mmCIF file with all atom_site columns, C-alpha atoms in Angstrom:
data_model
loop_
_atom_site.group_PDB
_atom_site.id
_atom_site.type_symbol
_atom_site.label_atom_id
_atom_site.label_alt_id
_atom_site.label_comp_id
_atom_site.label_asym_id
_atom_site.label_entity_id
_atom_site.label_seq_id
_atom_site.pdbx_PDB_ins_code
_atom_site.Cartn_x
_atom_site.Cartn_y
_atom_site.Cartn_z
_atom_site.occupancy
_atom_site.B_iso_or_equiv
_atom_site.pdbx_formal_charge
_atom_site.auth_seq_id
_atom_site.auth_comp_id
_atom_site.auth_asym_id
_atom_site.auth_atom_id
_atom_site.pdbx_PDB_model_num
ATOM 1   C CA . SER A 1 1   ? -14.915 1.372   9.702   1.00 84.00 ? 5   SER A CA 1
ATOM 2   C CA . TYR A 1 2   ? -13.006 4.589   8.938   1.00 90.00 ? 6   TYR A CA 1
ATOM 3   C CA . GLU A 1 3   ? -13.348 5.891   5.443   1.00 94.00 ? 7   GLU A CA 1
ATOM 4   C CA . LEU A 1 4   ? -10.985 8.080   3.252   1.00 97.00 ? 8   LEU A CA 1
ATOM 5   C CA . THR A 1 5   ? -12.574 10.106  0.590   1.00 97.00 ? 9   THR A CA 1
ATOM 6   C CA . GLN A 1 6   ? -10.709 11.273  -2.512  1.00 97.00 ? 10  GLN A CA 1
ATOM 7   C CA . ALA A 1 7   ? -11.932 13.030  -5.624  1.00 97.00 ? 11  ALA A CA 1
ATOM 8   C CA . PRO A 1 8   ? -11.680 10.634  -8.603  1.00 96.00 ? 12  PRO A CA 1
ATOM 9   C CA . SER A 1 9   ? -9.815  13.075  -10.844 1.00 96.00 ? 13  SER A CA 1
ATOM 10  C CA . VAL A 1 10  ? -7.815  16.310  -10.821 1.00 97.00 ? 14  VAL A CA 1
ATOM 11  C CA . SER A 1 11  ? -6.395  18.115  -13.904 1.00 97.00 ? 15  SER A CA 1
ATOM 12  C CA . VAL A 1 12  ? -3.737  20.793  -13.888 1.00 97.00 ? 16  VAL A CA 1
ATOM 13  C CA . ALA A 1 13  ? -1.621  22.548  -16.530 1.00 97.00 ? 17  ALA A CA 1
ATOM 14  C CA . PRO A 1 14  ? 2.173   22.009  -16.450 1.00 96.00 ? 18  PRO A CA 1
ATOM 15  C CA . GLY A 1 15  ? 3.904   24.522  -14.143 1.00 96.00 ? 19  GLY A CA 1
ATOM 16  C CA . LYS A 1 16  ? 0.781   25.047  -12.085 1.00 97.00 ? 20  LYS A CA 1
ATOM 17  C CA . THR A 1 17  ? -0.054  23.720  -8.714  1.00 97.00 ? 21  THR A CA 1
ATOM 18  C CA . ALA A 1 18  ? -2.047  20.567  -7.991  1.00 97.00 ? 22  ALA A CA 1
ATOM 19  C CA . SER A 1 19  ? -3.872  19.980  -4.729  1.00 98.00 ? 23  SER A CA 1
ATOM 20  C CA . ILE A 1 20  ? -5.017  16.405  -4.180  1.00 98.00 ? 24  ILE A CA 1
ATOM 21  C CA . THR A 1 21  ? -7.174  16.058  -1.166  1.00 98.00 ? 25  THR A CA 1
ATOM 22  C CA . CYS A 1 22  ? -8.087  13.085  1.190   1.00 98.00 ? 26  CYS A CA 1
ATOM 23  C CA . GLY A 1 23  ? -11.139 13.659  3.525   1.00 97.00 ? 27  GLY A CA 1
ATOM 24  C CA . GLY A 1 24  ? -12.064 11.845  6.834   1.00 96.00 ? 28  GLY A CA 1
ATOM 25  C CA . ASP A 1 25  ? -13.624 12.416  10.106  1.00 95.00 ? 29  ASP A CA 1
ATOM 26  C CA . ASN A 1 26  ? -11.160 14.431  12.134  1.00 94.00 ? 30  ASN A CA 1
ATOM 27  C CA . ILE A 1 27  ? -8.298  13.201  9.873   1.00 95.00 ? 31  ILE A CA 1
ATOM 28  C CA . GLY A 1 28  ? -6.228  15.912  11.193  1.00 95.00 ? 32  GLY A CA 1
ATOM 29  C CA . SER A 1 29  ? -5.677  14.007  14.543  1.00 93.00 ? 33  SER A CA 1
ATOM 30  C CA . LYS A 1 30  ? -4.326  11.037  12.505  1.00 93.00 ? 34  LYS A CA 1
ATOM 31  C CA . SER A 1 31  ? -1.081  10.408  10.423  1.00 94.00 ? 35  SER A CA 1
ATOM 32  C CA . VAL A 1 32  ? -1.672  10.290  6.704   1.00 96.00 ? 36  VAL A CA 1
ATOM 33  C CA . HIS A 1 33  ? 0.564   8.854   3.955   1.00 97.00 ? 37  HIS A CA 1
ATOM 34  C CA . TRP A 1 34  ? 0.582   9.297   0.370   1.00 98.00 ? 38  TRP A CA 1
ATOM 35  C CA . TYR A 1 35  ? 1.553   6.902   -2.689  1.00 98.00 ? 39  TYR A CA 1
ATOM 36  C CA . GLN A 1 36  ? 2.022   7.630   -6.321  1.00 98.00 ? 40  GLN A CA 1
ATOM 37  C CA . GLN A 1 37  ? 1.110   5.019   -8.854  1.00 97.00 ? 41  GLN A CA 1
ATOM 38  C CA . LYS A 1 38  ? 2.260   5.616   -12.433 1.00 97.00 ? 42  LYS A CA 1
ATOM 39  C CA . SER A 1 39  ? 0.568   3.646   -15.226 1.00 94.00 ? 43  SER A CA 1
ATOM 40  C CA . GLY A 1 40  ? 1.672   0.012   -15.094 1.00 92.00 ? 44  GLY A CA 1
ATOM 41  C CA . GLN A 1 41  ? 3.863   0.416   -12.180 1.00 95.00 ? 45  GLN A CA 1
ATOM 42  C CA . ALA A 1 42  ? 3.559   -0.452  -8.460  1.00 96.00 ? 46  ALA A CA 1
ATOM 43  C CA . PRO A 1 43  ? 2.738   2.270   -6.019  1.00 97.00 ? 47  PRO A CA 1
ATOM 44  C CA . ALA A 1 44  ? 5.538   4.331   -4.331  1.00 97.00 ? 48  ALA A CA 1
ATOM 45  C CA . LEU A 1 45  ? 5.577   6.335   -1.130  1.00 97.00 ? 49  LEU A CA 1
ATOM 46  C CA . VAL A 1 46  ? 5.676   10.139  -1.788  1.00 98.00 ? 50  VAL A CA 1
ATOM 47  C CA . MET A 1 47  ? 4.828   11.467  1.589   1.00 97.00 ? 51  MET A CA 1
ATOM 48  C CA . TYR A 1 48  ? 4.570   9.956   5.171   1.00 96.00 ? 52  TYR A CA 1
ATOM 49  C CA . TYR A 1 49  ? 3.386   11.296  8.496   1.00 95.00 ? 53  TYR A CA 1
ATOM 50  C CA . ASP A 1 50  ? 1.530   14.037  6.744   1.00 96.00 ? 54  ASP A CA 1
ATOM 51  C CA . LYS A 1 51  ? 4.379   16.103  5.401   1.00 96.00 ? 55  LYS A CA 1
ATOM 52  C CA . ASP A 1 52  ? 7.589   14.147  5.474   1.00 96.00 ? 56  ASP A CA 1
ATOM 53  C CA . ARG A 1 53  ? 9.218   13.289  2.042   1.00 97.00 ? 57  ARG A CA 1
ATOM 54  C CA . PRO A 1 54  ? 11.189  10.072  1.459   1.00 95.00 ? 58  PRO A CA 1
ATOM 55  C CA . SER A 1 55  ? 14.620  10.548  -0.017  1.00 94.00 ? 59  SER A CA 1
ATOM 56  C CA . GLY A 1 56  ? 14.427  11.096  -3.698  1.00 95.00 ? 60  GLY A CA 1
ATOM 57  C CA . ILE A 1 57  ? 11.102  12.884  -3.743  1.00 97.00 ? 61  ILE A CA 1
ATOM 58  C CA . PRO A 1 58  ? 11.460  16.492  -5.022  1.00 96.00 ? 62  PRO A CA 1
ATOM 59  C CA . GLU A 1 59  ? 10.719  19.461  -2.867  1.00 97.00 ? 63  GLU A CA 1
ATOM 60  C CA . ARG A 1 60  ? 7.881   20.244  -5.215  1.00 97.00 ? 64  ARG A CA 1
ATOM 61  C CA . PHE A 1 61  ? 5.834   17.703  -3.196  1.00 98.00 ? 65  PHE A CA 1
ATOM 62  C CA . SER A 1 62  ? 4.414   18.766  0.053   1.00 98.00 ? 66  SER A CA 1
ATOM 63  C CA . GLY A 1 63  ? 1.742   17.697  2.481   1.00 97.00 ? 67  GLY A CA 1
ATOM 64  C CA . SER A 1 64  ? -0.564  19.044  5.174   1.00 97.00 ? 68  SER A CA 1
ATOM 65  C CA . ASN A 1 65  ? -3.263  17.739  7.468   1.00 97.00 ? 69  ASN A CA 1
ATOM 66  C CA . SER A 1 66  ? -5.861  19.632  9.540   1.00 97.00 ? 70  SER A CA 1
ATOM 67  C CA . GLY A 1 67  ? -9.380  19.261  10.435  1.00 96.00 ? 71  GLY A CA 1
ATOM 68  C CA . ASN A 1 68  ? -11.197 16.894  8.091   1.00 97.00 ? 72  ASN A CA 1
ATOM 69  C CA . THR A 1 69  ? -8.824  17.166  5.127   1.00 98.00 ? 73  THR A CA 1
ATOM 70  C CA . ALA A 1 70  ? -5.248  16.042  4.347   1.00 98.00 ? 74  ALA A CA 1
ATOM 71  C CA . THR A 1 71  ? -3.710  17.531  1.378   1.00 98.00 ? 75  THR A CA 1
ATOM 72  C CA . LEU A 1 72  ? -0.960  16.467  -0.959  1.00 98.00 ? 76  LEU A CA 1
ATOM 73  C CA . THR A 1 73  ? 0.295   19.572  -2.930  1.00 98.00 ? 77  THR A CA 1
ATOM 74  C CA . ILE A 1 74  ? 2.467   19.357  -6.145  1.00 98.00 ? 78  ILE A CA 1
ATOM 75  C CA . SER A 1 75  ? 4.029   22.632  -7.244  1.00 97.00 ? 79  SER A CA 1
ATOM 76  C CA . ARG A 1 76  ? 5.297   23.363  -10.690 1.00 97.00 ? 80  ARG A CA 1
ATOM 77  C CA . VAL A 1 77  ? 3.600   20.251  -11.959 1.00 97.00 ? 81  VAL A CA 1
ATOM 78  C CA . GLU A 1 78  ? 5.442   18.306  -14.651 1.00 97.00 ? 82  GLU A CA 1
ATOM 79  C CA . ALA A 1 79  ? 4.128   15.776  -17.133 1.00 96.00 ? 83  ALA A CA 1
ATOM 80  C CA . GLY A 1 80  ? 6.036   13.059  -15.186 1.00 96.00 ? 84  GLY A CA 1
ATOM 81  C CA . ASP A 1 81  ? 3.710   13.657  -12.207 1.00 97.00 ? 85  ASP A CA 1
ATOM 82  C CA . GLU A 1 82  ? 0.762   12.268  -13.962 1.00 97.00 ? 86  GLU A CA 1
ATOM 83  C CA . ALA A 1 83  ? -0.396  9.313   -11.975 1.00 97.00 ? 87  ALA A CA 1
ATOM 84  C CA . ASP A 1 84  ? -2.905  7.937   -9.471  1.00 97.00 ? 88  ASP A CA 1
ATOM 85  C CA . TYR A 1 85  ? -2.495  9.226   -5.961  1.00 98.00 ? 89  TYR A CA 1
ATOM 86  C CA . TYR A 1 86  ? -3.651  7.308   -2.895  1.00 98.00 ? 90  TYR A CA 1
ATOM 87  C CA . CYS A 1 87  ? -3.858  8.408   0.736   1.00 98.00 ? 91  CYS A CA 1
ATOM 88  C CA . GLN A 1 88  ? -3.526  6.034   3.596   1.00 97.00 ? 92  GLN A CA 1
ATOM 89  C CA . MET A 1 89  ? -3.830  6.050   7.376   1.00 95.00 ? 93  MET A CA 1
ATOM 90  C CA . TRP A 1 90  ? -3.757  3.508   10.069  1.00 92.00 ? 94  TRP A CA 1
ATOM 91  C CA . GLU A 1 91  ? -7.171  2.791   11.775  1.00 89.00 ? 95  GLU A CA 1
ATOM 92  C CA . SER A 1 92  ? -6.128  2.099   15.494  1.00 84.00 ? 96  SER A CA 1
ATOM 93  C CA . SER A 1 93  ? -9.452  0.658   16.395  1.00 85.00 ? 97  SER A CA 1
ATOM 94  C CA . SER A 1 94  ? -9.054  -2.268  13.882  1.00 84.00 ? 98  SER A CA 1
ATOM 95  C CA . ASP A 1 95  ? -5.311  -2.083  13.823  1.00 85.00 ? 99  ASP A CA 1
ATOM 96  C CA . HIS A 1 96  ? -5.617  -2.104  10.019  1.00 90.00 ? 100 HIS A CA 1
ATOM 97  C CA . PRO A 1 97  ? -4.429  0.321   7.238   1.00 93.00 ? 101 PRO A CA 1
ATOM 98  C CA . VAL A 1 98  ? -7.117  2.211   5.254   1.00 95.00 ? 102 VAL A CA 1
ATOM 99  C CA . PHE A 1 99  ? -6.606  3.477   1.684   1.00 96.00 ? 103 PHE A CA 1
ATOM 100 C CA . GLY A 1 100 ? -8.470  6.199   0.020   1.00 97.00 ? 104 GLY A CA 1
ATOM 101 C CA . GLY A 1 101 ? -10.075 5.360   -3.439  1.00 96.00 ? 105 GLY A CA 1
ATOM 102 C CA . GLY A 1 102 ? -7.371  7.292   -5.271  1.00 97.00 ? 106 GLY A CA 1
ATOM 103 C CA . THR A 1 103 ? -7.174  10.454  -7.396  1.00 98.00 ? 107 THR A CA 1
ATOM 104 C CA . LYS A 1 104 ? -6.003  10.412  -11.012 1.00 97.00 ? 108 LYS A CA 1
ATOM 105 C CA . LEU A 1 105 ? -3.922  13.411  -11.672 1.00 98.00 ? 109 LEU A CA 1
ATOM 106 C CA . THR A 1 106 ? -3.940  14.494  -15.290 1.00 97.00 ? 110 THR A CA 1
ATOM 107 C CA . VAL A 1 107 ? -1.469  16.987  -16.675 1.00 96.00 ? 111 VAL A CA 1
ATOM 108 C CA . LEU A 1 108 ? -3.050  18.936  -19.427 1.00 93.00 ? 112 LEU A CA 1
ATOM 109 C CA . GLU B 2 1   ? 19.431  -1.994  -3.903  1.00 95.00 ? 16  GLU B CA 1
ATOM 110 C CA . GLU B 2 2   ? 16.329  -2.723  -1.720  1.00 96.00 ? 17  GLU B CA 1
ATOM 111 C CA . GLN B 2 3   ? 13.969  -4.969  -3.545  1.00 97.00 ? 18  GLN B CA 1
ATOM 112 C CA . LEU B 2 4   ? 10.880  -7.189  -3.289  1.00 98.00 ? 19  LEU B CA 1
ATOM 113 C CA . VAL B 2 5   ? 10.068  -9.689  -6.029  1.00 98.00 ? 20  VAL B CA 1
ATOM 114 C CA . GLU B 2 6   ? 6.714   -11.525 -5.969  1.00 98.00 ? 21  GLU B CA 1
ATOM 115 C CA . SER B 2 7   ? 6.005   -14.838 -7.751  1.00 97.00 ? 22  SER B CA 1
ATOM 116 C CA . GLY B 2 8   ? 3.437   -17.555 -7.824  1.00 97.00 ? 23  GLY B CA 1
ATOM 117 C CA . GLY B 2 9   ? 0.493   -15.699 -9.419  1.00 96.00 ? 24  GLY B CA 1
ATOM 118 C CA . GLY B 2 10  ? -1.609  -17.248 -12.153 1.00 97.00 ? 25  GLY B CA 1
ATOM 119 C CA . LEU B 2 11  ? -4.956  -18.527 -13.354 1.00 97.00 ? 26  LEU B CA 1
ATOM 120 C CA . VAL B 2 12  ? -6.822  -20.728 -10.842 1.00 97.00 ? 27  VAL B CA 1
ATOM 121 C CA . GLN B 2 13  ? -10.451 -22.074 -10.787 1.00 97.00 ? 28  GLN B CA 1
ATOM 122 C CA . PRO B 2 14  ? -12.924 -20.945 -8.035  1.00 97.00 ? 29  PRO B CA 1
ATOM 123 C CA . GLY B 2 15  ? -12.264 -23.001 -4.838  1.00 97.00 ? 30  GLY B CA 1
ATOM 124 C CA . GLY B 2 16  ? -8.559  -23.673 -5.853  1.00 97.00 ? 31  GLY B CA 1
ATOM 125 C CA . SER B 2 17  ? -5.485  -22.602 -4.148  1.00 98.00 ? 32  SER B CA 1
ATOM 126 C CA . LEU B 2 18  ? -2.259  -20.604 -4.749  1.00 98.00 ? 33  LEU B CA 1
ATOM 127 C CA . ARG B 2 19  ? 0.794   -19.781 -2.836  1.00 98.00 ? 34  ARG B CA 1
ATOM 128 C CA . LEU B 2 20  ? 2.397   -16.477 -3.471  1.00 98.00 ? 35  LEU B CA 1
ATOM 129 C CA . SER B 2 21  ? 6.026   -15.788 -2.558  1.00 98.00 ? 36  SER B CA 1
ATOM 130 C CA . CYS B 2 22  ? 8.070   -12.728 -2.162  1.00 98.00 ? 37  CYS B CA 1
ATOM 131 C CA . ALA B 2 23  ? 11.867  -12.548 -2.227  1.00 98.00 ? 38  ALA B CA 1
ATOM 132 C CA . ALA B 2 24  ? 13.453  -9.709  -0.266  1.00 98.00 ? 39  ALA B CA 1
ATOM 133 C CA . SER B 2 25  ? 17.001  -8.388  -0.852  1.00 97.00 ? 40  SER B CA 1
ATOM 134 C CA . GLY B 2 26  ? 19.112  -5.408  -0.061  1.00 97.00 ? 41  GLY B CA 1
ATOM 135 C CA . PHE B 2 27  ? 17.902  -4.891  3.475   1.00 97.00 ? 42  PHE B CA 1
ATOM 136 C CA . MET B 2 28  ? 17.673  -6.620  6.716   1.00 97.00 ? 43  MET B CA 1
ATOM 137 C CA . PHE B 2 29  ? 14.425  -8.551  6.097   1.00 97.00 ? 44  PHE B CA 1
ATOM 138 C CA . SER B 2 30  ? 14.058  -9.924  9.567   1.00 97.00 ? 45  SER B CA 1
ATOM 139 C CA . SER B 2 31  ? 13.636  -6.437  10.987  1.00 95.00 ? 46  SER B CA 1
ATOM 140 C CA . TYR B 2 32  ? 10.583  -5.331  9.286   1.00 95.00 ? 47  TYR B CA 1
ATOM 141 C CA . TRP B 2 33  ? 6.814   -6.049  9.376   1.00 94.00 ? 48  TRP B CA 1
ATOM 142 C CA . MET B 2 34  ? 5.657   -7.228  6.016   1.00 96.00 ? 49  MET B CA 1
ATOM 143 C CA . GLN B 2 35  ? 2.291   -6.933  4.376   1.00 96.00 ? 50  GLN B CA 1
ATOM 144 C CA . TRP B 2 36  ? 0.346   -8.035  1.283   1.00 98.00 ? 51  TRP B CA 1
ATOM 145 C CA . VAL B 2 37  ? -1.766  -5.503  -0.466  1.00 97.00 ? 52  VAL B CA 1
ATOM 146 C CA . ARG B 2 38  ? -3.866  -6.183  -3.535  1.00 97.00 ? 53  ARG B CA 1
ATOM 147 C CA . GLN B 2 39  ? -5.423  -4.145  -6.354  1.00 97.00 ? 54  GLN B CA 1
ATOM 148 C CA . ASP B 2 40  ? -8.286  -5.274  -8.455  1.00 91.00 ? 55  ASP B CA 1
ATOM 149 C CA . PRO B 2 41  ? -7.788  -4.434  -12.047 1.00 85.00 ? 56  PRO B CA 1
ATOM 150 C CA . GLY B 2 42  ? -8.264  -0.830  -12.685 1.00 84.00 ? 57  GLY B CA 1
ATOM 151 C CA . LYS B 2 43  ? -9.355  -0.124  -9.051  1.00 90.00 ? 58  LYS B CA 1
ATOM 152 C CA . GLY B 2 44  ? -7.765  0.986   -5.758  1.00 93.00 ? 59  GLY B CA 1
ATOM 153 C CA . LEU B 2 45  ? -5.511  -0.491  -3.151  1.00 95.00 ? 60  LEU B CA 1
ATOM 154 C CA . VAL B 2 46  ? -6.919  -2.984  -0.428  1.00 95.00 ? 61  VAL B CA 1
ATOM 155 C CA . TRP B 2 47  ? -4.933  -4.226  2.491   1.00 95.00 ? 62  TRP B CA 1
ATOM 156 C CA . VAL B 2 48  ? -4.826  -8.175  2.804   1.00 97.00 ? 63  VAL B CA 1
ATOM 157 C CA . SER B 2 49  ? -2.612  -9.321  5.537   1.00 96.00 ? 64  SER B CA 1
ATOM 158 C CA . ARG B 2 50  ? 0.212   -8.380  7.867   1.00 94.00 ? 65  ARG B CA 1
ATOM 159 C CA . ILE B 2 51  ? 2.923   -10.373 9.815   1.00 95.00 ? 66  ILE B CA 1
ATOM 160 C CA . ASN B 2 52  ? 5.244   -8.945  12.310  1.00 93.00 ? 67  ASN B CA 1
ATOM 161 C CA . SER B 2 53  ? 9.146   -9.150  12.079  1.00 94.00 ? 68  SER B CA 1
ATOM 162 C CA . GLU B 2 54  ? 9.484   -12.501 13.933  1.00 95.00 ? 69  GLU B CA 1
ATOM 163 C CA . GLY B 2 55  ? 6.470   -14.103 12.277  1.00 95.00 ? 70  GLY B CA 1
ATOM 164 C CA . SER B 2 56  ? 4.675   -14.563 15.514  1.00 96.00 ? 71  SER B CA 1
ATOM 165 C CA . THR B 2 57  ? 1.735   -12.159 14.945  1.00 93.00 ? 72  THR B CA 1
ATOM 166 C CA . THR B 2 58  ? -0.484  -12.077 11.963  1.00 95.00 ? 73  THR B CA 1
ATOM 167 C CA . SER B 2 59  ? -3.525  -10.035 10.955  1.00 93.00 ? 74  SER B CA 1
ATOM 168 C CA . TYR B 2 60  ? -6.019  -10.306 7.981   1.00 96.00 ? 75  TYR B CA 1
ATOM 169 C CA . ALA B 2 61  ? -8.675  -8.314  6.268   1.00 95.00 ? 76  ALA B CA 1
ATOM 170 C CA . ASP B 2 62  ? -12.215 -9.730  6.981   1.00 94.00 ? 77  ASP B CA 1
ATOM 171 C CA . SER B 2 63  ? -12.525 -10.665 3.381   1.00 95.00 ? 78  SER B CA 1
ATOM 172 C CA . VAL B 2 64  ? -9.708  -13.178 3.427   1.00 97.00 ? 79  VAL B CA 1
ATOM 173 C CA . LYS B 2 65  ? -9.843  -14.285 7.102   1.00 97.00 ? 80  LYS B CA 1
ATOM 174 C CA . GLY B 2 66  ? -9.870  -18.062 7.392   1.00 97.00 ? 81  GLY B CA 1
ATOM 175 C CA . ARG B 2 67  ? -8.991  -18.455 3.788   1.00 98.00 ? 82  ARG B CA 1
ATOM 176 C CA . PHE B 2 68  ? -5.518  -16.964 3.595   1.00 98.00 ? 83  PHE B CA 1
ATOM 177 C CA . THR B 2 69  ? -2.393  -17.457 5.601   1.00 98.00 ? 84  THR B CA 1
ATOM 178 C CA . ILE B 2 70  ? 0.606   -15.171 5.744   1.00 98.00 ? 85  ILE B CA 1
ATOM 179 C CA . SER B 2 71  ? 3.929   -16.571 6.734   1.00 98.00 ? 86  SER B CA 1
ATOM 180 C CA . ARG B 2 72  ? 7.709   -15.771 6.406   1.00 98.00 ? 87  ARG B CA 1
ATOM 181 C CA . ASP B 2 73  ? 11.121  -17.410 6.485   1.00 98.00 ? 88  ASP B CA 1
ATOM 182 C CA . ASN B 2 74  ? 13.577  -14.880 7.773   1.00 98.00 ? 89  ASN B CA 1
ATOM 183 C CA . ALA B 2 75  ? 16.563  -17.259 7.134   1.00 97.00 ? 90  ALA B CA 1
ATOM 184 C CA . LYS B 2 76  ? 15.685  -17.232 3.580   1.00 98.00 ? 91  LYS B CA 1
ATOM 185 C CA . ASN B 2 77  ? 14.362  -13.565 3.427   1.00 98.00 ? 92  ASN B CA 1
ATOM 186 C CA . MET B 2 78  ? 11.060  -14.840 2.023   1.00 98.00 ? 93  MET B CA 1
ATOM 187 C CA . LEU B 2 79  ? 7.453   -13.874 2.578   1.00 98.00 ? 94  LEU B CA 1
ATOM 188 C CA . PHE B 2 80  ? 4.491   -16.031 1.623   1.00 98.00 ? 95  PHE B CA 1
ATOM 189 C CA . LEU B 2 81  ? 0.705   -15.869 1.141   1.00 98.00 ? 96  LEU B CA 1
ATOM 190 C CA . GLN B 2 82  ? -1.160  -19.198 1.100   1.00 98.00 ? 97  GLN B CA 1
ATOM 191 C CA . MET B 2 83  ? -4.569  -18.599 -0.550  1.00 98.00 ? 98  MET B CA 1
ATOM 192 C CA . ASN B 2 84  ? -7.188  -21.368 -0.308  1.00 98.00 ? 99  ASN B CA 1
ATOM 193 C CA . ASN B 2 85  ? -10.743 -21.624 -1.460  1.00 98.00 ? 100 ASN B CA 1
ATOM 194 C CA . LEU B 2 86  ? -10.160 -18.686 -3.896  1.00 98.00 ? 101 LEU B CA 1
ATOM 195 C CA . ARG B 2 87  ? -13.178 -16.656 -5.178  1.00 97.00 ? 102 ARG B CA 1
ATOM 196 C CA . PRO B 2 88  ? -13.587 -14.642 -8.372  1.00 96.00 ? 103 PRO B CA 1
ATOM 197 C CA . GLU B 2 89  ? -13.493 -11.539 -6.303  1.00 95.00 ? 104 GLU B CA 1
ATOM 198 C CA . ASP B 2 90  ? -9.908  -12.411 -5.077  1.00 97.00 ? 105 ASP B CA 1
ATOM 199 C CA . THR B 2 91  ? -8.815  -11.605 -8.668  1.00 97.00 ? 106 THR B CA 1
ATOM 200 C CA . ALA B 2 92  ? -6.162  -8.873  -8.336  1.00 97.00 ? 107 ALA B CA 1
ATOM 201 C CA . VAL B 2 93  ? -2.608  -7.903  -8.630  1.00 97.00 ? 108 VAL B CA 1
ATOM 202 C CA . TYR B 2 94  ? -0.926  -8.891  -5.177  1.00 98.00 ? 109 TYR B CA 1
ATOM 203 C CA . TYR B 2 95  ? 1.836   -6.603  -3.926  1.00 98.00 ? 110 TYR B CA 1
ATOM 204 C CA . CYS B 2 96  ? 4.404   -7.625  -1.280  1.00 98.00 ? 111 CYS B CA 1
ATOM 205 C CA . VAL B 2 97  ? 4.921   -4.554  0.861   1.00 98.00 ? 112 VAL B CA 1
ATOM 206 C CA . ARG B 2 98  ? 7.478   -3.493  3.523   1.00 97.00 ? 113 ARG B CA 1
ATOM 207 C CA . GLY B 2 99  ? 5.835   -1.708  6.569   1.00 93.00 ? 114 GLY B CA 1
ATOM 208 C CA . TRP B 2 100 ? 7.431   0.901   8.752   1.00 91.00 ? 115 TRP B CA 1
ATOM 209 C CA . GLY B 2 101 ? 6.173   3.009   11.541  1.00 86.00 ? 116 GLY B CA 1
ATOM 210 C CA . THR B 2 102 ? 5.317   2.972   15.270  1.00 82.00 ? 117 THR B CA 1
ATOM 211 C CA . ILE B 2 103 ? 2.419   1.682   17.282  1.00 76.00 ? 118 ILE B CA 1
ATOM 212 C CA . SER B 2 104 ? 1.589   5.174   18.389  1.00 79.00 ? 119 SER B CA 1
ATOM 213 C CA . LEU B 2 105 ? 1.660   6.776   15.023  1.00 81.00 ? 120 LEU B CA 1
ATOM 214 C CA . GLY B 2 106 ? 0.684   3.952   12.777  1.00 83.00 ? 121 GLY B CA 1
ATOM 215 C CA . TRP B 2 107 ? 2.310   2.231   9.823   1.00 89.00 ? 122 TRP B CA 1
ATOM 216 C CA . TYR B 2 108 ? 3.083   3.210   6.324   1.00 95.00 ? 123 TYR B CA 1
ATOM 217 C CA . PHE B 2 109 ? 4.366   1.251   3.254   1.00 96.00 ? 124 PHE B CA 1
ATOM 218 C CA . ASP B 2 110 ? 7.831   2.275   2.257   1.00 95.00 ? 125 ASP B CA 1
ATOM 219 C CA . LEU B 2 111 ? 8.884   -0.442  -0.314  1.00 97.00 ? 126 LEU B CA 1
ATOM 220 C CA . TRP B 2 112 ? 6.647   -2.219  -2.824  1.00 98.00 ? 127 TRP B CA 1
ATOM 221 C CA . GLY B 2 113 ? 7.202   -5.169  -5.103  1.00 98.00 ? 128 GLY B CA 1
ATOM 222 C CA . ARG B 2 114 ? 6.033   -5.095  -8.695  1.00 97.00 ? 129 ARG B CA 1
ATOM 223 C CA . GLY B 2 115 ? 3.142   -7.364  -7.994  1.00 97.00 ? 130 GLY B CA 1
ATOM 224 C CA . THR B 2 116 ? 1.856   -10.668 -9.207  1.00 97.00 ? 131 THR B CA 1
ATOM 225 C CA . LEU B 2 117 ? -1.539  -11.172 -10.903 1.00 97.00 ? 132 LEU B CA 1
ATOM 226 C CA . VAL B 2 118 ? -3.909  -13.691 -9.521  1.00 98.00 ? 133 VAL B CA 1
ATOM 227 C CA . THR B 2 119 ? -6.828  -14.598 -11.705 1.00 97.00 ? 134 THR B CA 1
ATOM 228 C CA . VAL B 2 120 ? -9.750  -16.649 -10.352 1.00 97.00 ? 135 VAL B CA 1
ATOM 229 C CA . SER B 2 121 ? -11.969 -17.821 -13.051 1.00 96.00 ? 136 SER B CA 1
ATOM 230 C CA . SER B 2 122 ? -13.456 -20.941 -14.468 1.00 95.00 ? 137 SER B CA 1
#
């Protein structure tokens, strides 16, 4: 089955840019979605179809997907962005969704 | 306000059963595919099951196939997950999730409930 690989943790200083990556074989040919899960809360969609933001998500959040890596970029990081971030795609062969293992973003 | 509220979780012995419920409000429930996604304590997200908008088509993760049954009542805006023959490894927070997308591009999850904790232990 298809696997999505995420780094366990990323740290960034406030005001800087955080890049959270999601690796997979030729992932650039697939649609990737991203979820933010703050401590003690349910996940929430922050990016869909690689680069589309749901209403209410700040423009500081952007997405890209090419080759073997999809990336969620958070500009001008704030303390409130500290959370776990999960990537997800739909595996057409099994008709099931696949999640990455998650990346914990720490704001220093 | 669009909302999903789960209930029915709790402590159950191995081999036991539980029925999770999810009450939907604020949107046209009957128009959406619905899913259950679970999260082991301190770990990542795992998809469990899916049902189409009419309730006629279902799908399950291999780990729960034959033990779990997803269903819905569109008249009451309710989603259910009947869990039988529970195992300790089924211990997790179970989220009711709304799916959106297309067959060609795939699906994503745009609305999540707060989850209900299921603990399987003797």
